[in-house]
């Protein structure tokens, strides 16, 4: 049960955004993806999830060629957008947004999907008052949590989170980090987390990949990455995040 | 200092805009309500039967029995204008509905299916657009035979391509929004995406365009009736009334002026309502303060 990108290259005209990128996601395992802005992290994630087209025979699911189709493969690999407000329909309440996948993918009856949607909202720390509100009536952090609850409602095998904690306060970040660990274990879900925050990745990721100029320049187990970063950019990241001793953070 | 000055000028311009937008909508709405009341109860409120011929009082000046005078057959002009409201506005509304019924599915299909479906549908629209719309409508009416139904069909067939192109453009923009992509990712079926996410985005601007188009449709349908290609005598349709009154303009100008003014007022009311809705919708955009 893996999801792989093999030698994935994407160019827009003369602009080579991804160049021979290979990355494997495993179930119950979290991969962190770091890199400078514009290095191709989101493009890689969007290509793997079918939001932007990827060249044929570059994506593999369980070693079979995988054709990501936004409408059909969202329950296999699911992308959670960086800007939650833009990714949530302004016409629907938080509860209705979470009910969408429960109805369309899991075909649950109305009462059951509403119960599950409320449970998911509770799980991400939102109360009943928030459930009837529309995205523009919620704060950035609340929208982020609604988006996460909806992604969890899909129950995908692999979940790609693009800067999932950026709009959250420290306490909520901690809650969501715990929640992600929990769902990864309980739902046997593979996670790909794109983040600039190495502290978060130190707590969550089993392995970390560093991207630079459309290539993965280093990919290591988290403790190895923090102990002995090889690439110049990785060393700089570790230095800046002051995580020369990751064991403390991991504990 | 210049910055402060320009900052001060913004509230004033905003207040002016608000006043203009609300006044426009209020005035247009008032006129439109008046016409709707006339369309519903025109026959009941009319002072005389609209088709009652009184040859002894043909082309008479306004008086107590005939408040706007009579036409060349001695029929009460006011009664005919009042009872003609339902027919005139109903025809324009039916035409607008028919145009929307053709343009909406064509535009949606074209934008969402893309590829050869988009190419074929848009080339068909281009072919229709290549003809002057009125000439094309006249050709269809000529083929179907002069009647109000033919006029409605002819105008709808000539007018749909421009609206279909607009629907396509609006749908392309709406479908590329992140929340629509996110909804597709959540397994929503195409019809559900259209109903829940795309139509709520494209209908408000479409309604504005349609309300503005209504004025144009009313004029075109009246023009066709004026040319004798739309409503046929003795139907009390405003354009047809103009057509019938044309030879008597010099003798009694009010026979032509009365339906002409009513058409102008109806066109104005649709324009004002359309402009008012456009203003209200613009106001909701987040980048407008």
XYZ file of C-alpha atoms in Angstrom:
540
model
C 0.000 0.000 0.000
C 2.120 2.878 -1.220
C 1.684 5.991 -3.300
C 4.662 6.867 -5.406
C 5.825 9.612 -7.697
C 8.596 8.314 -9.946
C 10.744 10.676 -11.955
C 7.954 13.236 -12.050
C 8.791 16.318 -14.119
C 6.467 19.259 -14.753
C 7.275 22.389 -16.739
C 5.258 25.460 -17.603
C 6.819 26.605 -20.869
C 10.485 27.090 -20.176
C 9.918 27.109 -16.409
C 10.871 23.669 -15.050
C 8.843 23.435 -11.840
C 9.515 19.771 -10.991
C 12.502 17.868 -12.240
C 12.728 14.070 -11.914
C 11.081 14.029 -8.475
C 10.588 10.662 -6.796
C 8.709 10.335 -3.514
C 6.992 7.420 -1.791
C 4.185 7.699 0.762
C 3.477 4.786 3.098
C 0.360 4.078 5.165
C 0.557 4.994 8.862
C 3.617 7.046 8.089
C 4.094 10.798 7.890
C 6.406 12.386 5.370
C 7.372 16.003 5.837
C 8.151 18.143 2.805
C 10.137 21.326 3.322
C 11.713 23.803 1.000
C 11.892 27.436 0.142
C 8.841 29.225 -1.292
C 8.375 28.449 -4.969
C 10.545 25.337 -4.959
C 7.669 23.131 -6.195
C 6.274 21.586 -2.985
C 2.645 22.437 -3.670
C 3.018 21.565 -7.372
C 4.258 18.088 -6.407
C 1.353 17.650 -3.984
C -1.200 18.894 -6.518
C 0.192 16.652 -9.264
C 0.013 13.611 -6.976
C -3.609 14.372 -6.081
C -4.816 15.151 -9.615
C -5.410 18.854 -9.129
C -2.913 19.574 -11.881
C -2.191 16.995 -14.575
C 0.884 14.818 -14.145
C 2.689 13.069 -17.021
C 1.571 9.484 -17.611
C 3.345 6.634 -15.848
C 4.894 8.843 -13.212
C 2.422 8.057 -10.417
C 1.962 4.596 -8.914
C -0.441 3.218 -6.334
C 0.585 -0.191 -4.950
C 3.067 -0.365 -7.845
C 0.224 -0.038 -10.363
C 0.075 2.984 -12.647
C -2.167 5.553 -10.976
C -4.291 8.058 -12.865
C -5.329 10.687 -10.350
C -8.806 12.018 -11.101
C -10.064 14.712 -8.793
C -13.643 13.419 -8.883
C -12.823 9.722 -8.469
C -9.601 9.324 -6.529
C -10.165 11.864 -3.743
C -10.734 8.970 -1.329
C -7.361 7.428 -2.275
C -5.192 10.522 -2.072
C -6.703 13.774 -0.838
C -5.281 17.288 -0.888
C -6.033 19.846 1.802
C -5.572 23.369 0.497
C -3.241 25.902 2.026
C -5.914 28.625 2.159
C -8.904 27.062 3.950
C -11.223 30.001 3.330
C -10.783 29.657 -0.430
C -11.243 25.885 -0.244
C -14.579 25.984 1.603
C -17.742 26.894 -0.252
C -19.171 30.215 0.978
C -22.686 28.894 0.301
C -22.585 26.027 2.824
C -22.396 25.800 6.611
C -19.507 23.983 8.324
C -21.783 21.004 9.010
C -22.962 20.800 5.386
C -19.377 21.035 4.149
C -18.391 18.023 6.239
C -21.544 16.172 5.218
C -20.568 16.504 1.510
C -18.058 13.608 1.423
C -20.099 11.562 3.893
C -22.995 11.658 1.436
C -21.118 11.494 -1.870
C -18.410 8.973 -0.990
C -19.729 7.020 1.984
C -23.429 7.192 0.995
C -24.567 7.639 4.584
C -28.184 8.505 5.438
C -28.806 12.089 6.531
C -29.078 11.487 10.290
C -25.925 9.368 10.374
C -23.855 11.791 8.318
C -24.924 14.698 10.498
C -23.953 12.735 13.619
C -20.569 11.855 12.147
C -20.030 15.437 10.963
C -20.715 16.725 14.506
C -18.299 14.127 15.919
C -15.623 15.273 13.470
C -16.215 18.917 14.399
C -15.828 17.976 18.073
C -12.696 16.044 17.222
C -11.063 19.134 15.694
C -12.204 21.251 18.635
C -15.162 23.109 17.167
C -18.449 23.422 19.033
C -22.053 23.265 17.848
C -22.192 27.047 17.354
C -19.557 26.800 14.632
C -21.398 24.010 12.823
C -24.130 26.324 11.541
C -21.749 29.088 10.489
C -20.494 29.643 6.975
C -16.759 29.905 6.287
C -16.687 33.706 6.118
C -18.228 33.803 9.605
C -15.398 31.673 11.023
C -11.829 32.664 11.871
C -8.879 31.454 9.778
C -8.031 28.814 12.381
C -11.635 27.607 12.590
C -11.765 27.330 8.786
C -8.526 25.332 8.885
C -10.139 22.930 11.330
C -13.327 22.620 9.284
C -11.160 21.828 6.234
C -9.304 19.195 8.245
C -12.566 17.698 9.537
C -13.823 17.461 5.958
C -10.607 15.836 4.785
C -10.938 13.295 7.608
C -14.582 12.692 6.643
C -13.346 11.486 3.249
C -11.187 8.864 5.041
C -8.531 8.830 2.316
C -5.653 6.359 2.333
C -3.217 9.219 1.885
C -3.768 12.779 3.010
C -1.689 15.672 1.711
C -1.755 18.705 3.988
C -0.392 21.962 2.605
C 0.699 24.150 5.540
C -2.016 22.701 7.800
C -1.059 24.540 10.967
C -0.083 27.922 9.611
C -3.299 29.726 10.629
C -3.558 28.171 14.080
C -2.520 29.372 17.516
C 0.002 27.314 19.495
C -2.577 25.505 21.632
C -4.666 24.536 18.610
C -1.510 23.546 16.740
C -0.744 21.128 19.558
C -4.330 19.758 19.464
C -4.223 19.250 15.710
C -0.775 17.684 15.874
C -2.091 15.154 18.398
C -5.181 14.615 16.263
C -3.097 13.953 13.147
C -0.989 11.412 15.055
C -4.169 9.757 16.275
C -5.894 9.527 12.876
C -2.693 8.322 11.229
C -2.579 5.419 13.655
C -6.321 4.693 13.852
C -7.158 5.125 10.180
C -3.902 3.650 8.869
C -3.533 6.844 6.872
C -0.368 8.009 5.133
C 0.313 11.719 5.527
C 2.342 14.148 3.445
C 2.757 17.407 5.313
C 4.094 20.452 3.524
C 5.410 22.929 6.046
C 7.988 25.577 6.665
C 7.860 24.783 10.343
C 10.487 22.164 11.175
C 9.376 22.085 14.802
C 5.997 20.741 13.720
C 7.594 18.253 11.371
C 9.944 17.112 14.119
C 6.870 16.186 16.176
C 4.859 14.660 13.362
C 7.019 13.363 10.532
C 8.689 9.970 10.316
C 10.819 11.142 7.421
C 11.603 14.529 5.919
C 12.237 15.445 2.279
C 13.856 18.716 1.325
C 13.074 20.308 -2.025
C 15.132 22.886 -3.837
C 14.682 24.154 -7.388
C 12.102 21.494 -8.298
C 14.202 18.550 -7.028
C 14.260 16.537 -3.830
C 17.765 17.183 -2.609
C 17.598 15.161 0.601
C 15.179 12.593 2.048
C 15.900 10.991 5.387
C 14.360 9.616 8.564
C 13.486 12.557 10.819
C 16.032 11.762 13.542
C 18.761 11.278 10.928
C 17.772 14.478 9.207
C 18.136 16.501 12.372
C 21.270 14.630 13.459
C 23.186 14.848 10.205
C 21.697 17.030 7.502
C 23.776 16.640 4.360
C 22.576 19.195 1.852
C 23.515 22.798 2.391
C 19.838 23.855 2.450
C 18.940 21.134 4.974
C 21.781 22.255 7.238
C 20.516 25.821 6.983
C 16.944 24.756 7.836
C 18.089 22.741 10.845
C 20.343 25.550 11.981
C 17.537 28.097 11.750
C 15.020 25.917 13.518
C 17.588 25.258 16.260
C 16.888 21.580 16.200
C 20.316 20.090 16.366
C 18.975 17.602 18.944
C 15.628 16.310 17.663
C 15.253 13.618 20.279
C 13.993 16.150 22.795
C 11.354 17.402 20.421
C 10.373 13.904 19.376
C 9.904 12.912 22.971
C -1.420 65.436 3.263
C -2.483 64.329 -0.176
C -3.067 60.869 1.243
C -5.376 62.258 3.947
C -7.310 64.238 1.360
C -7.876 61.221 -0.842
C -8.882 59.151 2.191
C -11.480 61.768 3.080
C -12.898 61.762 -0.403
C -13.643 58.021 -0.307
C -16.594 58.063 2.144
C -18.255 60.822 0.162
C -17.986 58.939 -3.129
C -19.152 55.766 -1.380
C -22.166 57.581 0.074
C -22.982 58.969 -3.355
C -22.679 55.526 -4.882
C -24.881 54.001 -2.181
C -27.527 56.653 -2.669
C -27.351 56.232 -6.428
C -27.551 52.444 -6.227
C -30.466 52.404 -3.799
C -32.374 55.162 -5.573
C -31.891 53.428 -8.905
C -33.149 50.135 -7.542
C -36.049 51.794 -5.683
C -37.228 53.744 -8.726
C -36.884 50.777 -11.059
C -38.618 48.509 -8.538
C -41.467 50.990 -8.131
C -42.071 51.181 -11.890
C -41.789 47.423 -12.239
C -44.267 46.804 -9.379
C -46.646 49.196 -11.079
C -46.381 47.234 -14.330
C -46.768 43.905 -12.507
C -49.974 45.166 -10.843
C -51.190 46.308 -14.268
C -50.267 42.957 -15.805
C -52.231 41.080 -13.139
C -55.265 43.333 -12.788
C -55.124 45.422 -15.969
C -58.348 44.042 -17.377
C -60.220 44.533 -14.077
C -58.993 48.119 -13.630
C -59.458 49.142 -17.270
C -62.175 51.853 -17.646
C -63.507 50.325 -20.910
C -63.435 46.964 -22.682
C -60.103 47.026 -24.630
C -61.530 45.774 -27.934
C -64.840 47.647 -27.890
C -65.129 49.606 -31.156
C -66.841 52.997 -31.040
C -66.638 54.478 -34.538
C -68.538 57.583 -33.466
C -65.649 58.555 -31.185
C -62.638 57.492 -33.290
C -59.382 59.404 -32.632
C -61.036 61.436 -29.895
C -59.014 63.593 -27.491
C -58.618 62.520 -23.844
C -61.900 62.903 -21.947
C -63.596 61.463 -18.888
C -64.882 58.335 -20.689
C -61.602 57.729 -22.536
C -58.814 59.170 -20.288
C -56.124 58.833 -23.018
C -58.471 59.211 -25.965
C -59.352 56.596 -28.561
C -57.592 55.027 -31.555
C -58.671 54.910 -35.196
C -61.409 52.382 -34.375
C -62.654 54.266 -31.321
C -61.091 51.819 -28.837
C -60.009 53.182 -25.438
C -56.212 53.644 -25.563
C -55.758 53.509 -21.759
C -57.752 50.260 -21.508
C -55.732 48.726 -24.329
C -52.438 49.812 -22.744
C -53.506 48.371 -19.379
C -54.702 45.044 -20.740
C -51.690 44.884 -23.079
C -49.249 44.947 -20.149
C -49.605 41.241 -19.454
C -49.099 40.362 -23.118
C -46.165 42.717 -23.688
C -44.263 41.927 -20.487
C -45.277 38.248 -20.614
C -43.842 37.952 -24.122
C -40.572 39.587 -23.063
C -40.351 37.361 -19.968
C -41.120 34.223 -21.986
C -38.430 35.167 -24.500
C -35.913 35.822 -21.710
C -36.819 32.464 -20.130
C -36.403 30.700 -23.475
C -33.021 32.367 -24.065
C -31.891 31.301 -20.584
C -33.212 27.774 -21.154
C -31.012 27.460 -24.252
C -27.969 29.467 -23.113
C -27.601 28.004 -19.609
C -27.196 24.306 -20.546
C -25.126 25.157 -23.641
C -22.761 27.413 -21.658
C -22.503 24.955 -18.754
C -21.882 21.954 -21.033
C -19.330 23.873 -23.040
C -17.377 25.037 -19.985
C -17.534 21.801 -18.015
C -17.075 19.220 -20.792
C -14.349 21.223 -22.574
C -12.603 19.504 -25.505
C -14.619 18.792 -28.636
C -17.995 19.478 -26.935
C -16.802 22.999 -26.109
C -15.385 23.469 -29.608
C -18.576 22.282 -31.369
C -20.992 24.269 -29.176
C -18.977 27.463 -29.351
C -18.534 27.206 -33.138
C -22.323 26.839 -33.456
C -22.698 29.919 -31.259
C -20.140 31.746 -33.439
C -22.129 30.876 -36.577
C -25.295 32.294 -34.980
C -23.385 35.372 -33.808
C -22.014 35.980 -37.303
C -25.486 37.116 -38.418
C -26.926 40.434 -37.224
C -29.331 39.312 -34.495
C -32.402 41.159 -35.744
C -31.874 39.977 -39.326
C -31.537 36.416 -38.077
C -34.719 36.781 -35.991
C -36.529 38.196 -39.047
C -35.382 35.223 -41.145
C -36.729 32.740 -38.571
C -40.031 34.639 -38.285
C -40.227 34.711 -42.062
C -39.820 30.940 -42.118
C -42.317 30.275 -39.303
C -44.894 32.870 -40.391
C -45.736 36.170 -38.690
C -47.166 35.624 -35.215
C -46.276 36.414 -31.621
C -45.083 32.817 -31.047
C -42.799 33.064 -34.097
C -41.440 36.378 -32.820
C -40.644 34.847 -29.413
C -38.940 31.819 -31.014
C -37.087 33.944 -33.563
C -35.753 36.393 -30.992
C -34.781 33.603 -28.568
C -32.908 31.704 -31.307
C -31.087 34.850 -32.385
C -30.243 36.021 -28.851
C -29.044 32.848 -27.061
C -25.423 32.689 -28.347
C -24.198 35.858 -26.616
C -25.690 34.726 -23.295
C -24.302 31.183 -23.775
C -20.831 32.670 -24.222
C -21.306 34.659 -21.021
C -22.510 31.531 -19.146
C -19.447 29.643 -20.427
C -17.050 32.360 -19.273
C -18.693 32.670 -15.857
C -18.747 28.874 -15.441
C -15.069 28.517 -16.358
C -14.187 31.062 -13.706
C -16.534 29.511 -11.134
C -15.345 25.940 -11.772
C -11.710 26.867 -11.246
C -12.345 28.127 -7.711
C -10.551 26.098 -5.059
C -13.730 25.218 -3.199
C -15.245 23.743 -6.354
C -12.118 21.621 -6.869
C -12.229 20.670 -3.180
C -15.859 19.668 -3.533
C -15.059 17.524 -6.585
C -12.363 15.904 -4.508
C -15.002 15.079 -1.904
C -16.815 12.961 -4.489
C -19.555 15.409 -5.482
C -21.227 14.459 -8.748
C -21.206 16.995 -11.627
C -24.912 17.853 -11.260
C -24.479 18.428 -7.558
C -21.408 20.628 -8.200
C -23.434 22.653 -10.701
C -26.409 23.011 -8.359
C -24.533 23.659 -5.120
C -21.447 25.567 -6.222
C -21.600 26.833 -9.795
C -25.177 28.118 -10.190
C -25.036 30.170 -6.968
C -21.937 31.871 -8.390
C -23.119 32.499 -11.937
C -26.830 33.237 -11.429
C -26.499 36.686 -9.784
C -24.446 38.212 -12.641
C -26.649 36.392 -15.161
C -29.784 37.873 -13.588
C -28.273 41.336 -13.861
C -27.490 40.809 -17.541
C -30.933 39.318 -18.149
C -32.725 42.192 -16.423
C -30.785 44.594 -18.652
C -31.514 42.370 -21.683
C -35.226 42.414 -20.791
C -35.344 46.060 -21.767
C -33.764 45.236 -25.125
C -36.111 42.279 -25.636
C -39.136 44.403 -24.882
C -37.980 46.897 -27.525
C -37.217 44.205 -30.115
C -40.549 42.452 -29.591
C -42.348 45.780 -29.769
C -40.385 46.612 -32.930
C -41.370 43.282 -34.481
C -45.013 43.910 -33.586
C -44.615 47.425 -34.988
C -43.412 45.869 -38.262
C -46.433 43.572 -38.204
C -44.313 40.484 -37.539
C -45.210 39.966 -33.888
C -48.577 40.303 -32.188
C -51.380 40.502 -34.736
C -54.453 42.783 -34.563
C -56.606 43.099 -32.535
C -54.164 41.977 -29.788
C -53.482 44.868 -27.425
C -49.688 44.604 -27.501
C -47.780 47.867 -27.083
C -45.665 47.485 -30.235
C -48.683 46.390 -32.252
C -50.604 49.430 -30.949
C -47.772 51.663 -32.200
C -47.917 49.947 -35.581
C -51.670 50.390 -35.884
C -51.489 54.054 -34.779
C -48.662 55.005 -37.150
C -50.834 56.424 -40.001
C -52.770 58.633 -37.558
C -49.799 60.319 -35.863
C -50.315 63.657 -37.596
C -54.046 63.687 -36.852
C -53.842 62.621 -33.164
C -50.238 62.313 -31.822
C -51.408 60.830 -28.478
C -52.347 57.519 -30.205
C -48.646 56.972 -30.912
C -47.173 58.790 -27.919
C -49.138 56.838 -25.264
C -47.840 53.321 -26.145
C -44.407 54.836 -26.941
C -44.121 56.376 -23.471
C -45.314 53.153 -21.811
C -42.618 51.174 -23.679
C -39.983 53.711 -22.628
C -41.113 53.471 -18.978
C -41.068 49.671 -19.028
C -37.594 49.631 -20.618
C -36.423 52.194 -18.076
C -37.764 50.171 -15.148
C -35.905 47.015 -16.274
C -32.720 49.023 -16.809
C -32.972 50.659 -13.385
C -33.668 47.349 -11.631
C -30.747 45.702 -13.472
C -28.441 48.560 -12.575
C -29.651 48.434 -8.957
C -29.026 44.678 -8.675
C -25.588 45.094 -10.246
C -24.765 47.723 -7.664
C -26.007 45.601 -4.767
C -23.945 42.608 -5.949
C -20.831 44.698 -6.489
C -21.112 45.970 -2.945
C -20.664 42.451 -1.562
C -17.261 41.998 -3.168
C -14.692 41.794 -0.406
C -12.186 44.094 -2.093
C -14.675 46.954 -2.076
C -14.539 48.708 1.241
